[in-house]
PDB file of C-alpha atoms in Angstrom:
ATOM      1  CA  MET A  44      -3.024  10.753 -15.759  1.00  0.00           C
ATOM      2  CA  SER A  45      -5.175  13.600 -17.116  1.00  0.00           C
ATOM      3  CA  LEU A  46      -8.802  12.851 -17.839  1.00  0.00           C
ATOM      4  CA  PRO A  47     -10.512  13.629 -21.184  1.00  0.00           C
ATOM      5  CA  LEU A  48     -11.287  17.208 -22.042  1.00  0.00           C
ATOM      6  CA  VAL A  49     -14.860  18.329 -21.511  1.00  0.00           C
ATOM      7  CA  PHE A  50     -16.414  21.428 -23.109  1.00  0.00           C
ATOM      8  CA  VAL A  51     -19.296  23.065 -21.260  1.00  0.00           C
ATOM      9  CA  LEU A  52     -21.344  25.958 -22.601  1.00  0.00           C
ATOM     10  CA  GLY A  53     -21.956  28.765 -20.151  1.00  0.00           C
ATOM     11  CA  LEU A  54     -21.354  32.379 -19.327  1.00  0.00           C
ATOM     12  CA  PHE A  55     -17.942  33.297 -17.953  1.00  0.00           C
ATOM     13  CA  ALA A  56     -16.509  36.761 -18.577  1.00  0.00           C
ATOM     14  CA  GLY A  57     -18.780  36.965 -21.603  1.00  0.00           C
ATOM     15  CA  SER A  58     -17.373  33.854 -23.280  1.00  0.00           C
ATOM     16  CA  VAL A  59     -17.791  30.102 -23.562  1.00  0.00           C
ATOM     17  CA  VAL A  60     -16.390  28.264 -20.529  1.00  0.00           C
ATOM     18  CA  GLN A  61     -13.901  25.442 -21.076  1.00  0.00           C
ATOM     19  CA  GLN A  62     -13.484  22.876 -18.336  1.00  0.00           C
ATOM     20  CA  TYR A  63     -10.701  20.315 -18.074  1.00  0.00           C
ATOM     21  CA  GLU A  64     -10.611  17.432 -15.624  1.00  0.00           C
ATOM     22  CA  VAL A  65      -7.071  17.222 -14.235  1.00  0.00           C
ATOM     23  CA  THR A  66      -5.097  15.033 -11.833  1.00  0.00           C
ATOM     24  CA  GLY A  67      -1.853  16.242 -10.266  1.00  0.00           C
ATOM     25  CA  LEU A  68       0.489  16.205  -7.276  1.00  0.00           C
ATOM     26  CA  VAL A  69       0.340  19.060  -4.760  1.00  0.00           C
ATOM     27  CA  ILE A  70       3.741  20.763  -4.518  1.00  0.00           C
ATOM     28  CA  SER A  71       2.873  23.606  -2.150  1.00  0.00           C
ATOM     29  CA  VAL A  72      -0.057  25.613  -0.814  1.00  0.00           C
ATOM     30  CA  ASP A  73      -0.060  29.423  -0.775  1.00  0.00           C
ATOM     31  CA  ALA A  74      -3.033  30.459   1.354  1.00  0.00           C
ATOM     32  CA  PRO A  75      -2.281  34.236   1.342  1.00  0.00           C
ATOM     33  CA  HIS A  76      -2.475  34.246  -2.460  1.00  0.00           C
ATOM     34  CA  ASN A  77      -5.327  31.723  -2.610  1.00  0.00           C
ATOM     35  CA  THR A  78      -3.352  29.339  -4.851  1.00  0.00           C
ATOM     36  CA  VAL A  79      -2.030  25.786  -4.924  1.00  0.00           C
ATOM     37  CA  LEU A  80       1.060  24.754  -6.891  1.00  0.00           C
ATOM     38  CA  VAL A  81       0.370  21.510  -8.777  1.00  0.00           C
ATOM     39  CA  SER A  82       2.580  19.278 -10.929  1.00  0.00           C
ATOM     40  CA  HIS A  83       0.334  17.622 -13.494  1.00  0.00           C
ATOM     41  CA  GLU A  84       0.632  15.653 -16.685  1.00  0.00           C
ATOM     42  CA  GLN A  85      -0.460  16.821 -20.103  1.00  0.00           C
ATOM     43  CA  ILE A  86      -3.970  18.196 -20.488  1.00  0.00           C
ATOM     44  CA  PRO A  87      -4.851  16.892 -23.961  1.00  0.00           C
ATOM     45  CA  GLY A  88      -5.690  19.640 -26.397  1.00  0.00           C
ATOM     46  CA  TYR A  89      -4.753  22.441 -24.021  1.00  0.00           C
ATOM     47  CA  MET A  90      -1.493  22.270 -22.026  1.00  0.00           C
ATOM     48  CA  ASP A  91       1.721  20.262 -21.798  1.00  0.00           C
ATOM     49  CA  ALA A  92       2.736  18.584 -18.553  1.00  0.00           C
ATOM     50  CA  MET A  93       4.032  21.258 -16.180  1.00  0.00           C
ATOM     51  CA  THR A  94       3.983  22.741 -12.704  1.00  0.00           C
ATOM     52  CA  MET A  95       1.509  25.598 -12.355  1.00  0.00           C
ATOM     53  CA  PRO A  96      -0.014  27.709  -9.559  1.00  0.00           C
ATOM     54  CA  TYR A  97      -3.807  27.575  -9.714  1.00  0.00           C
ATOM     55  CA  ARG A  98      -6.262  29.903  -8.027  1.00  0.00           C
ATOM     56  CA  VAL A  99      -8.940  28.045  -6.121  1.00  0.00           C
ATOM     57  CA  GLU A 100     -12.600  28.941  -6.315  1.00  0.00           C
ATOM     58  CA  ASP A 101     -13.130  28.410  -2.587  1.00  0.00           C
ATOM     59  CA  PRO A 102     -10.236  29.408  -0.258  1.00  0.00           C
ATOM     60  CA  ARG A 103     -11.430  26.907   2.336  1.00  0.00           C
ATOM     61  CA  ILE A 104     -10.233  24.130   0.021  1.00  0.00           C
ATOM     62  CA  LEU A 105      -6.624  25.018   0.768  1.00  0.00           C
ATOM     63  CA  LYS A 106      -6.955  24.127   4.446  1.00  0.00           C
ATOM     64  CA  ALA A 107      -7.406  20.459   3.537  1.00  0.00           C
ATOM     65  CA  LEU A 108      -4.479  20.204   1.090  1.00  0.00           C
ATOM     66  CA  LYS A 109      -0.931  19.077   1.883  1.00  0.00           C
ATOM     67  CA  PRO A 110       2.204  18.714  -0.260  1.00  0.00           C
ATOM     68  CA  GLY A 111       2.542  15.233  -1.721  1.00  0.00           C
ATOM     69  CA  GLU A 112      -1.189  14.583  -2.048  1.00  0.00           C
ATOM     70  CA  THR A 113      -2.671  13.582  -5.386  1.00  0.00           C
ATOM     71  CA  ILE A 114      -5.703  15.697  -6.221  1.00  0.00           C
ATOM     72  CA  GLU A 115      -8.379  15.681  -8.903  1.00  0.00           C
ATOM     73  CA  PHE A 116      -9.889  19.003  -9.900  1.00  0.00           C
ATOM     74  CA  THR A 117     -11.725  20.902 -12.616  1.00  0.00           C
ATOM     75  CA  LEU A 118      -9.768  23.657 -14.349  1.00  0.00           C
ATOM     76  CA  VAL A 119     -12.141  26.379 -15.542  1.00  0.00           C
ATOM     77  CA  ILE A 120     -10.820  28.661 -18.294  1.00  0.00           C
ATOM     78  CA  GLY A 121     -12.471  31.928 -19.242  1.00  0.00           C
ATOM     79  CA  LYS A 122     -11.522  34.760 -21.568  1.00  0.00           C
ATOM     80  CA  THR A 123      -9.678  36.779 -18.920  1.00  0.00           C
ATOM     81  CA  SER A 124      -9.201  34.511 -15.906  1.00  0.00           C
ATOM     82  CA  SER A 125      -9.166  30.948 -14.629  1.00  0.00           C
ATOM     83  CA  TYR A 126      -9.612  28.986 -11.423  1.00  0.00           C
ATOM     84  CA  ILE A 127      -9.968  25.413 -10.189  1.00  0.00           C
ATOM     85  CA  SER A 128     -13.009  23.913  -8.523  1.00  0.00           C
ATOM     86  CA  ARG A 129     -14.345  20.530  -7.356  1.00  0.00           C
ATOM     87  CA  VAL A 130     -11.014  19.680  -5.761  1.00  0.00           C
ATOM     88  CA  HIS A 131     -10.821  16.177  -4.293  1.00  0.00           C
ATOM     89  CA  VAL A 132      -7.904  14.398  -2.671  1.00  0.00           C
ATOM     90  CA  ARG A 133      -7.465  11.026  -4.351  1.00  0.00           C
ATOM     91  CA  GLU A 134      -7.379   8.344  -1.713  1.00  0.00           C
ATOM     92  CA  TYR A 135      -4.561   5.871  -2.081  1.00  0.00           C
ATOM     93  CA  ASP A 136      -5.832   2.628  -3.608  1.00  0.00           C
ATOM     94  CA  SER A 137      -4.651  -0.209  -1.389  1.00  0.00           C
ATOM     95  CA  LEU A 138      -2.324  -2.592  -3.194  1.00  0.00           C
ATOM     96  CA  GLU A 139      -2.789  -5.573  -0.878  1.00  0.00           C
ATOM     97  CA  ARG A 140      -3.648  -8.717  -2.772  1.00  0.00           C
ATOM     98  CA  ASP A 141      -6.681  -9.661  -0.660  1.00  0.00           C
ATOM     99  CA  PRO A 142      -8.731  -8.572   2.392  1.00  0.00           C
ATOM    100  CA  VAL A 143      -6.819 -10.908   4.688  1.00  0.00           C
ATOM    101  CA  GLN A 144      -3.594  -9.064   3.943  1.00  0.00           C
ATOM    102  CA  ASN A 145      -5.346  -5.773   4.559  1.00  0.00           C
ATOM    103  CA  ARG A 146      -6.295  -6.944   8.051  1.00  0.00           C
ATOM    104  CA  ARG A 147      -2.755  -8.159   8.615  1.00  0.00           C
ATOM    105  CA  LEU A 148      -1.376  -4.730   7.786  1.00  0.00           C
ATOM    106  CA  ALA A 149      -3.843  -3.090  10.155  1.00  0.00           C
ATOM    107  CA  LEU A 150      -2.720  -5.413  12.961  1.00  0.00           C
ATOM    108  CA  LEU A 151       0.903  -4.821  12.053  1.00  0.00           C
ATOM    109  CA  ASP A 152       0.425  -1.071  12.208  1.00  0.00           C
ATOM    110  CA  GLU A 153      -0.954  -1.373  15.717  1.00  0.00           C
ATOM    111  CA  ALA A 154       1.910  -3.670  16.747  1.00  0.00           C
ATOM    112  CA  MET A 155       4.507  -1.312  15.289  1.00  0.00           C
ATOM    113  CA  GLN A 156       3.034   1.616  17.231  1.00  0.00           C
ATOM    114  CA  VAL A 157       3.416  -0.360  20.463  1.00  0.00           C
ATOM    115  CA  SER A 158       6.949  -1.578  19.703  1.00  0.00           C
ATOM    116  CA  ALA A 159       8.046   1.944  18.770  1.00  0.00           C
ATOM    117  CA  GLY A 160       6.840   3.376  22.048  1.00  0.00           C
ATOM    118  CA  SER A 161       3.398   4.382  20.751  1.00  0.00           C
ATOM    119  CA  GLN A 162       4.924   6.944  18.427  1.00  0.00           C
ATOM    120  CA  SER A 163       2.497   8.300  15.900  1.00  0.00           C
ATOM    121  CA  THR A 164       3.075   8.779  12.197  1.00  0.00           C
ATOM    122  CA  LEU A 165       4.605  12.171  11.492  1.00  0.00           C
ATOM    123  CA  SER A 166       2.597  14.924   9.843  1.00  0.00           C
ATOM    124  CA  PRO A 167       4.036  17.543   7.455  1.00  0.00           C
ATOM    125  CA  GLY A 168       5.779  20.296   9.381  1.00  0.00           C
ATOM    126  CA  GLN A 169       6.884  18.047  12.235  1.00  0.00           C
ATOM    127  CA  ASN A 170      10.534  17.374  13.016  1.00  0.00           C
ATOM    128  CA  VAL A 171      11.763  13.937  11.944  1.00  0.00           C
ATOM    129  CA  SER A 172      13.424  12.108  14.820  1.00  0.00           C
ATOM    130  CA  ASP A 173      17.051  11.181  14.283  1.00  0.00           C
ATOM    131  CA  PHE A 174      17.838   7.584  13.437  1.00  0.00           C
ATOM    132  CA  SER A 175      20.958   5.540  12.768  1.00  0.00           C
ATOM    133  CA  LEU A 176      21.375   2.697  10.259  1.00  0.00           C
ATOM    134  CA  VAL A 177      24.218   1.378   8.076  1.00  0.00           C
ATOM    135  CA  ASP A 178      24.606   1.822   4.328  1.00  0.00           C
ATOM    136  CA  GLN A 179      25.702  -0.422   1.472  1.00  0.00           C
ATOM    137  CA  ALA A 180      29.358   0.192   2.370  1.00  0.00           C
ATOM    138  CA  ASN A 181      28.670  -0.887   5.977  1.00  0.00           C
ATOM    139  CA  ARG A 182      29.146   2.693   7.148  1.00  0.00           C
ATOM    140  CA  PRO A 183      26.959   4.151   9.924  1.00  0.00           C
ATOM    141  CA  VAL A 184      24.536   6.752   8.647  1.00  0.00           C
ATOM    142  CA  THR A 185      22.388   9.094  10.737  1.00  0.00           C
ATOM    143  CA  LEU A 186      19.674  11.411   9.519  1.00  0.00           C
ATOM    144  CA  SER A 187      21.097  14.290  11.552  1.00  0.00           C
ATOM    145  CA  GLU A 188      24.370  14.274   9.588  1.00  0.00           C
ATOM    146  CA  PHE A 189      22.413  15.552   6.579  1.00  0.00           C
ATOM    147  CA  ARG A 190      21.043  18.632   8.350  1.00  0.00           C
ATOM    148  CA  GLY A 191      21.217  21.532   5.914  1.00  0.00           C
ATOM    149  CA  LYS A 192      20.395  19.257   2.967  1.00  0.00           C
ATOM    150  CA  VAL A 193      17.112  18.024   1.524  1.00  0.00           C
ATOM    151  CA  VAL A 194      16.583  14.299   2.144  1.00  0.00           C
ATOM    152  CA  ALA A 195      14.262  12.021   0.154  1.00  0.00           C
ATOM    153  CA  ILE A 196      13.418   8.703   1.820  1.00  0.00           C
ATOM    154  CA  THR A 197      11.737   5.619   0.436  1.00  0.00           C
ATOM    155  CA  PHE A 198      11.372   1.991   1.521  1.00  0.00           C
ATOM    156  CA  ILE A 199      12.243  -1.086  -0.528  1.00  0.00           C
ATOM    157  CA  TYR A 200      13.396  -4.674  -0.343  1.00  0.00           C
ATOM    158  CA  THR A 201      15.719  -6.136  -2.942  1.00  0.00           C
ATOM    159  CA  ARG A 202      13.746  -9.346  -3.560  1.00  0.00           C
ATOM    160  CA  CYS A 203      10.541  -7.515  -4.486  1.00  0.00           C
ATOM    161  CA  PRO A 204       9.388  -9.167  -7.743  1.00  0.00           C
ATOM    162  CA  LEU A 205       6.814  -6.603  -8.849  1.00  0.00           C
ATOM    163  CA  PRO A 206       7.853  -3.835 -11.281  1.00  0.00           C
ATOM    164  CA  ASP A 207       5.287  -1.370  -9.942  1.00  0.00           C
ATOM    165  CA  TYR A 208       6.315  -1.691  -6.285  1.00  0.00           C
ATOM    166  CA  CYS A 209       9.896  -1.377  -5.013  1.00  0.00           C
ATOM    167  CA  MET A 210      11.416  -1.273  -8.478  1.00  0.00           C
ATOM    168  CA  ARG A 211       9.261   1.707  -9.391  1.00  0.00           C
ATOM    169  CA  LEU A 212      10.276   3.541  -6.224  1.00  0.00           C
ATOM    170  CA  SER A 213      13.951   2.827  -6.945  1.00  0.00           C
ATOM    171  CA  SER A 214      13.462   3.931 -10.539  1.00  0.00           C
ATOM    172  CA  ASN A 215      11.973   7.189  -9.262  1.00  0.00           C
ATOM    173  CA  PHE A 216      15.116   7.777  -7.203  1.00  0.00           C
ATOM    174  CA  ALA A 217      17.340   6.915 -10.171  1.00  0.00           C
ATOM    175  CA  GLN A 218      15.543   9.605 -12.147  1.00  0.00           C
ATOM    176  CA  LEU A 219      15.928  12.058  -9.262  1.00  0.00           C
ATOM    177  CA  GLN A 220      19.658  11.302  -9.272  1.00  0.00           C
ATOM    178  CA  LYS A 221      19.823  12.084 -12.982  1.00  0.00           C
ATOM    179  CA  ARG A 222      17.741  15.251 -12.732  1.00  0.00           C
ATOM    180  CA  PHE A 223      19.645  16.638  -9.747  1.00  0.00           C
ATOM    181  CA  ASN A 224      23.045  15.212 -10.614  1.00  0.00           C
ATOM    182  CA  ASP A 225      24.889  18.443  -9.781  1.00  0.00           C
ATOM    183  CA  HIS A 226      23.318  18.550  -6.309  1.00  0.00           C
ATOM    184  CA  MET A 227      23.702  14.937  -5.226  1.00  0.00           C
ATOM    185  CA  GLY A 228      25.526  14.722  -1.905  1.00  0.00           C
ATOM    186  CA  ARG A 229      25.878  18.488  -1.717  1.00  0.00           C
ATOM    187  CA  ASP A 230      22.272  19.629  -1.494  1.00  0.00           C
ATOM    188  CA  LEU A 231      20.269  16.423  -1.937  1.00  0.00           C
ATOM    189  CA  ILE A 232      20.473  13.016  -0.238  1.00  0.00           C
ATOM    190  CA  LEU A 233      18.502   9.921  -1.214  1.00  0.00           C
ATOM    191  CA  LEU A 234      17.886   7.192   1.379  1.00  0.00           C
ATOM    192  CA  SER A 235      16.451   3.819   0.321  1.00  0.00           C
ATOM    193  CA  ILE A 236      15.677   1.871   3.497  1.00  0.00           C
ATOM    194  CA  THR A 237      15.123  -1.887   3.339  1.00  0.00           C
ATOM    195  CA  PHE A 238      12.408  -3.461   5.481  1.00  0.00           C
ATOM    196  CA  ASP A 239      13.925  -6.917   4.920  1.00  0.00           C
ATOM    197  CA  PRO A 240      17.126  -6.497   6.961  1.00  0.00           C
ATOM    198  CA  ASP A 241      17.653 -10.204   7.585  1.00  0.00           C
ATOM    199  CA  HIS A 242      18.293 -10.678   3.861  1.00  0.00           C
ATOM    200  CA  ASP A 243      19.302  -7.176   2.734  1.00  0.00           C
ATOM    201  CA  ARG A 244      22.666  -6.920   4.427  1.00  0.00           C
ATOM    202  CA  PRO A 245      25.206  -4.306   3.236  1.00  0.00           C
ATOM    203  CA  ASP A 246      26.773  -6.581   0.613  1.00  0.00           C
ATOM    204  CA  VAL A 247      23.345  -7.346  -0.886  1.00  0.00           C
ATOM    205  CA  LEU A 248      22.457  -3.651  -0.888  1.00  0.00           C
ATOM    206  CA  ALA A 249      25.777  -2.814  -2.548  1.00  0.00           C
ATOM    207  CA  LYS A 250      24.894  -5.083  -5.483  1.00  0.00           C
ATOM    208  CA  TYR A 251      21.417  -3.598  -5.651  1.00  0.00           C
ATOM    209  CA  ALA A 252      22.838  -0.061  -5.587  1.00  0.00           C
ATOM    210  CA  GLY A 253      25.111  -1.018  -8.460  1.00  0.00           C
ATOM    211  CA  GLN A 254      22.110  -2.038 -10.541  1.00  0.00           C
ATOM    212  CA  TRP A 255      20.804   1.524 -10.219  1.00  0.00           C
ATOM    213  CA  LYS A 256      24.235   3.148 -10.702  1.00  0.00           C
ATOM    214  CA  ALA A 257      23.778   4.906  -7.385  1.00  0.00           C
ATOM    215  CA  ASN A 258      25.978   7.898  -6.586  1.00  0.00           C
ATOM    216  CA  VAL A 259      27.714   6.661  -3.435  1.00  0.00           C
ATOM    217  CA  GLU A 260      28.000  10.195  -2.025  1.00  0.00           C
ATOM    218  CA  GLY A 261      24.340  11.017  -2.430  1.00  0.00           C
ATOM    219  CA  TRP A 262      22.286   7.807  -2.549  1.00  0.00           C
ATOM    220  CA  HIS A 263      22.495   5.491   0.458  1.00  0.00           C
ATOM    221  CA  PHE A 264      20.816   2.097   0.768  1.00  0.00           C
ATOM    222  CA  LEU A 265      20.250   1.496   4.471  1.00  0.00           C
ATOM    223  CA  THR A 266      19.735  -1.523   6.687  1.00  0.00           C
ATOM    224  CA  GLY A 267      20.023  -2.320  10.385  1.00  0.00           C
ATOM    225  CA  THR A 268      18.446  -4.416  13.092  1.00  0.00           C
ATOM    226  CA  LEU A 269      14.805  -5.298  12.602  1.00  0.00           C
ATOM    227  CA  SER A 270      13.820  -3.196  15.617  1.00  0.00           C
ATOM    228  CA  SER A 271      15.671  -0.110  14.349  1.00  0.00           C
ATOM    229  CA  VAL A 272      14.173  -0.505  10.885  1.00  0.00           C
ATOM    230  CA  LYS A 273      10.678  -0.839  12.394  1.00  0.00           C
ATOM    231  CA  GLN A 274      11.171   2.356  14.370  1.00  0.00           C
ATOM    232  CA  VAL A 275      12.106   4.307  11.245  1.00  0.00           C
ATOM    233  CA  CYS A 276       9.225   2.797   9.284  1.00  0.00           C
ATOM    234  CA  GLY A 277       6.852   3.753  12.090  1.00  0.00           C
ATOM    235  CA  LEU A 278       7.739   7.419  11.701  1.00  0.00           C
ATOM    236  CA  PHE A 279       6.280   7.409   8.195  1.00  0.00           C
ATOM    237  CA  GLY A 280       3.394   4.957   8.596  1.00  0.00           C
ATOM    238  CA  MET A 281       5.261   2.363   6.560  1.00  0.00           C
ATOM    239  CA  ASN A 282       3.791  -1.135   7.090  1.00  0.00           C
ATOM    240  CA  PHE A 283       5.299  -4.458   6.074  1.00  0.00           C
ATOM    241  CA  TRP A 284       4.555  -8.095   6.754  1.00  0.00           C
ATOM    242  CA  PRO A 285       6.466 -11.281   5.819  1.00  0.00           C
ATOM    243  CA  ASP A 286       4.217 -13.511   3.724  1.00  0.00           C
ATOM    244  CA  GLU A 287       5.326 -16.851   2.232  1.00  0.00           C
ATOM    245  CA  GLY A 288       8.840 -15.711   1.398  1.00  0.00           C
ATOM    246  CA  LEU A 289       7.740 -12.293   0.122  1.00  0.00           C
ATOM    247  CA  MET A 290       6.705  -9.093   1.883  1.00  0.00           C
ATOM    248  CA  THR A 291       3.301  -7.493   1.949  1.00  0.00           C
ATOM    249  CA  HIS A 292       3.923  -3.786   2.337  1.00  0.00           C
ATOM    250  CA  SER A 293       2.690  -0.269   1.811  1.00  0.00           C
ATOM    251  CA  LEU A 294       4.526   2.310  -0.300  1.00  0.00           C
ATOM    252  CA  HIS A 295       5.841   5.609   1.047  1.00  0.00           C
ATOM    253  CA  THR A 296       8.207   8.286  -0.218  1.00  0.00           C
ATOM    254  CA  ALA A 297       9.027  11.129   2.171  1.00  0.00           C
ATOM    255  CA  ILE A 298      10.708  14.499   1.690  1.00  0.00           C
ATOM    256  CA  VAL A 299      12.553  16.134   4.605  1.00  0.00           C
ATOM    257  CA  ASP A 300      13.686  19.755   4.381  1.00  0.00           C
ATOM    258  CA  ARG A 301      17.024  21.311   5.353  1.00  0.00           C
ATOM    259  CA  GLU A 302      15.828  21.917   8.927  1.00  0.00           C
ATOM    260  CA  GLY A 303      14.863  18.272   9.414  1.00  0.00           C
ATOM    261  CA  LYS A 304      11.110  18.810   9.082  1.00  0.00           C
ATOM    262  CA  LEU A 305       8.815  16.550   7.099  1.00  0.00           C
ATOM    263  CA  VAL A 306       7.603  18.302   3.953  1.00  0.00           C
ATOM    264  CA  ALA A 307       5.557  15.473   2.452  1.00  0.00           C
ATOM    265  CA  ASN A 308       4.853  11.775   2.889  1.00  0.00           C
ATOM    266  CA  VAL A 309       3.648  10.536  -0.500  1.00  0.00           C
ATOM    267  CA  GLU A 310       1.756   7.275  -0.242  1.00  0.00           C
ATOM    268  CA  GLY A 311       1.498   4.719  -3.029  1.00  0.00           C
ATOM    269  CA  ASN A 312       2.889   4.711  -6.554  1.00  0.00           C
ATOM    270  CA  GLN A 313       0.322   6.807  -8.403  1.00  0.00           C
ATOM    271  CA  PHE A 314       2.685   9.659  -9.138  1.00  0.00           C
ATOM    272  CA  THR A 315       5.408  10.139 -11.719  1.00  0.00           C
ATOM    273  CA  ALA A 316       9.123  10.619 -11.209  1.00  0.00           C
ATOM    274  CA  ILE A 317       8.720  14.078 -12.738  1.00  0.00           C
ATOM    275  CA  GLN A 318       6.104  15.022 -10.150  1.00  0.00           C
ATOM    276  CA  LEU A 319       8.323  13.723  -7.350  1.00  0.00           C
ATOM    277  CA  GLY A 320      11.194  15.738  -8.823  1.00  0.00           C
ATOM    278  CA  ASP A 321       9.051  18.870  -8.851  1.00  0.00           C
ATOM    279  CA  LEU A 322       8.320  18.340  -5.155  1.00  0.00           C
ATOM    280  CA  VAL A 323      12.029  17.879  -4.439  1.00  0.00           C
ATOM    281  CA  GLU A 324      12.925  20.962  -6.472  1.00  0.00           C
ATOM    282  CA  ALA A 325      10.401  23.100  -4.614  1.00  0.00           C
ATOM    283  CA  THR A 326      11.976  21.959  -1.338  1.00  0.00           C
ATOM    284  CA  LEU A 327      15.515  22.569  -2.610  1.00  0.00           C
ATOM    285  CA  THR A 328      14.703  26.053  -3.861  1.00  0.00           C
ATOM    286  CA  HIS A 329      12.770  27.144  -0.781  1.00  0.00           C
ATOM    287  CA  ASN A 330      14.742  30.114   0.557  1.00  0.00           C
ATOM    288  CA  ASN A 331      17.463  29.178  -1.962  1.00  0.00           C
ATOM    289  CA  PRO A 332      16.092  30.158  -5.395  1.00  0.00           C
ATOM    290  CA  GLN A 333      19.426  29.887  -7.232  1.00  0.00           C
ATOM    291  CA  ILE A 334      19.197  26.072  -7.051  1.00  0.00           C
ATOM    292  CA  SER A 335      17.281  24.540  -9.939  1.00  0.00           C
ATOM    293  CA  SER A 336      17.393  21.391 -12.037  1.00  0.00           C
ATOM    294  CA  ARG A 337      16.281  23.275 -15.128  1.00  0.00           C
TER     295      ARG A 337
END
């Protein structure tokens, strides 16, 4: 959400400087041109919500930015030029209900690393290891079968009662399906992976998929053995913990490019479906500019 507009008097290209405090999602970083592409919401009194490349005041800032991060920055507008300064990566606000759960998740993360063979969470640019699960039609699905397509991955469980957790992530994917309807299954694949496989068997996932009117060719709801699900979750730093009939869990949405490399691992739920769609579109159009949802 954009912050209030602030006017500051000063000299900039012989005119009054206008400064706007902005929050947005990093889509890509272009170090050679000293810019960062950001999808942001409306800047009240100045600009509609859009995706824009912004020149940074200090090129060193770009080294710390990655696609999928939420950043806060100051947009400085002069008479003949503009740039952004005071760029800060917004840390994900933990959604655990209390400190005890936070410690549980930390212990779980350590346990998952051990059970997955000490694999570390993937970083952008790394290849995503192949995995095999089954979808809502009880069909085997592997990540490698989607090579050549962009894959968006998120993690849910069907009994999640909170509208801003799993339901929001599923709603984001439903909006991606609508925005990229012509590319579903052909250029874009959505994978919603349950971390409650004991309950979320294929028949349960089929009903859940029906609630979201999922395109069966392009949106797969996946389950498997608990060990196989844990291994996939470990790739993306996804933590979960059974707790009195519910699940304490983190929130992750990942984008994998056509070559099977991780583009972004967006943590939390502090981004909009439009921003996620902009990230997907940038990945779809990379080296393939004729593809667009516009």
